[in-house]
Amino acid sequence: MDKPAEPASVTVEVKPDLSGLRAFLADMLAVVDKYDAGSSD
């Protein structure tokens, strides 16, 4: 019966993790864009 309590905690941890992941992806896209611009030039 403690199992339902575990997923709840995981969800709470996943929320901030997704926020960090979005920031990481955005940073990676910015880096890729810079490399792409340099390669095109």
Short mmCIF file of N, CA and C in Angstrom, two decimals:
data_model
loop_
_atom_site.label_atom_id
_atom_site.label_comp_id
_atom_site.label_asym_id
_atom_site.label_seq_id
_atom_site.Cartn_x
_atom_site.Cartn_y
_atom_site.Cartn_z
N MET A 1 0.84 -1.21 0.00
CA MET A 1 0.00 0.00 0.00
C MET A 1 0.87 1.26 0.00
N ASP A 2 2.15 1.09 0.26
CA ASP A 2 3.05 2.25 0.24
C ASP A 2 3.44 2.61 -1.21
N LYS A 3 3.19 1.70 -2.13
CA LYS A 3 3.57 1.95 -3.52
C LYS A 3 2.96 3.24 -4.06
N PRO A 4 1.65 3.49 -3.87
CA PRO A 4 1.05 4.72 -4.40
C PRO A 4 1.75 5.97 -3.90
N ALA A 5 2.35 5.90 -2.73
CA ALA A 5 3.04 7.06 -2.18
C ALA A 5 4.35 7.30 -2.91
N GLU A 6 4.98 6.24 -3.39
CA GLU A 6 6.26 6.39 -4.09
C GLU A 6 6.11 7.15 -5.41
N PRO A 7 5.18 6.74 -6.28
CA PRO A 7 5.00 7.45 -7.55
C PRO A 7 4.73 8.93 -7.33
N ALA A 8 4.03 9.26 -6.26
CA ALA A 8 3.72 10.67 -5.97
C ALA A 8 5.02 11.45 -5.78
N SER A 9 5.95 10.86 -5.02
CA SER A 9 7.22 11.53 -4.77
C SER A 9 8.02 11.65 -6.07
N VAL A 10 7.96 10.61 -6.85
CA VAL A 10 8.70 10.61 -8.12
C VAL A 10 8.18 11.73 -9.02
N THR A 11 6.86 11.89 -9.06
CA THR A 11 6.28 12.93 -9.90
C THR A 11 6.76 14.31 -9.47
N VAL A 12 6.83 14.51 -8.16
CA VAL A 12 7.29 15.80 -7.64
C VAL A 12 8.73 16.05 -8.06
N GLU A 13 9.54 15.00 -8.08
CA GLU A 13 10.95 15.16 -8.46
C GLU A 13 11.10 15.33 -9.96
N VAL A 14 10.17 14.72 -10.70
CA VAL A 14 10.25 14.80 -12.16
C VAL A 14 9.93 16.22 -12.64
N LYS A 15 9.02 16.90 -11.95
CA LYS A 15 8.64 18.26 -12.38
C LYS A 15 9.86 19.19 -12.50
N PRO A 16 10.64 19.36 -11.42
CA PRO A 16 11.81 20.22 -11.52
C PRO A 16 12.84 19.67 -12.50
N ASP A 17 12.89 18.33 -12.61
CA ASP A 17 13.84 17.71 -13.52
C ASP A 17 13.50 18.10 -14.97
N LEU A 18 12.20 18.12 -15.30
CA LEU A 18 11.78 18.51 -16.64
C LEU A 18 12.16 19.95 -16.91
N SER A 19 12.02 20.80 -15.89
CA SER A 19 12.37 22.21 -16.07
C SER A 19 13.85 22.34 -16.40
N GLY A 20 14.67 21.59 -15.68
CA GLY A 20 16.11 21.63 -15.94
C GLY A 20 16.42 21.04 -17.31
N LEU A 21 15.68 20.00 -17.69
CA LEU A 21 15.90 19.38 -18.99
C LEU A 21 15.56 20.36 -20.11
N ARG A 22 14.48 21.12 -19.93
CA ARG A 22 14.10 22.10 -20.95
C ARG A 22 15.20 23.14 -21.11
N ALA A 23 15.75 23.59 -19.97
CA ALA A 23 16.82 24.59 -20.01
C ALA A 23 18.05 23.99 -20.69
N PHE A 24 18.33 22.72 -20.40
CA PHE A 24 19.48 22.04 -21.01
C PHE A 24 19.29 21.92 -22.52
N LEU A 25 18.08 21.52 -22.94
CA LEU A 25 17.79 21.38 -24.36
C LEU A 25 17.89 22.74 -25.06
N ALA A 26 17.39 23.77 -24.40
CA ALA A 26 17.44 25.11 -24.99
C ALA A 26 18.90 25.54 -25.17
N ASP A 27 19.73 25.23 -24.17
CA ASP A 27 21.15 25.58 -24.26
C ASP A 27 21.82 24.80 -25.38
N MET A 28 21.48 23.52 -25.49
CA MET A 28 22.06 22.70 -26.55
C MET A 28 21.65 23.22 -27.93
N LEU A 29 20.39 23.62 -28.06
CA LEU A 29 19.92 24.15 -29.33
C LEU A 29 20.67 25.42 -29.68
N ALA A 30 20.96 26.24 -28.67
CA ALA A 30 21.69 27.48 -28.91
C ALA A 30 23.11 27.16 -29.40
N VAL A 31 23.72 26.15 -28.77
CA VAL A 31 25.08 25.75 -29.17
C VAL A 31 25.06 25.19 -30.59
N VAL A 32 24.08 24.34 -30.87
CA VAL A 32 23.96 23.75 -32.21
C VAL A 32 23.74 24.85 -33.25
N ASP A 33 22.92 25.83 -32.90
CA ASP A 33 22.65 26.93 -33.82
C ASP A 33 23.93 27.70 -34.13
N LYS A 34 24.77 27.90 -33.10
CA LYS A 34 26.04 28.61 -33.30
C LYS A 34 26.96 27.81 -34.21
N TYR A 35 27.02 26.50 -33.95
CA TYR A 35 27.87 25.64 -34.78
C TYR A 35 27.35 25.61 -36.21
N ASP A 36 26.02 25.53 -36.35
CA ASP A 36 25.41 25.48 -37.68
C ASP A 36 25.71 26.77 -38.44
N ALA A 37 25.61 27.89 -37.76
CA ALA A 37 25.88 29.19 -38.40
C ALA A 37 27.35 29.26 -38.81
N GLY A 38 28.23 28.76 -37.97
CA GLY A 38 29.66 28.78 -38.28
C GLY A 38 29.96 27.87 -39.47
N SER A 39 29.33 26.69 -39.51
CA SER A 39 29.57 25.75 -40.60
C SER A 39 29.03 26.32 -41.91
N SER A 40 27.86 26.94 -41.86
CA SER A 40 27.26 27.51 -43.07
C SER A 40 28.16 28.60 -43.63
N ASP A 41 28.74 29.38 -42.73
CA ASP A 41 29.61 30.48 -43.15
C ASP A 41 30.96 29.88 -43.56
#
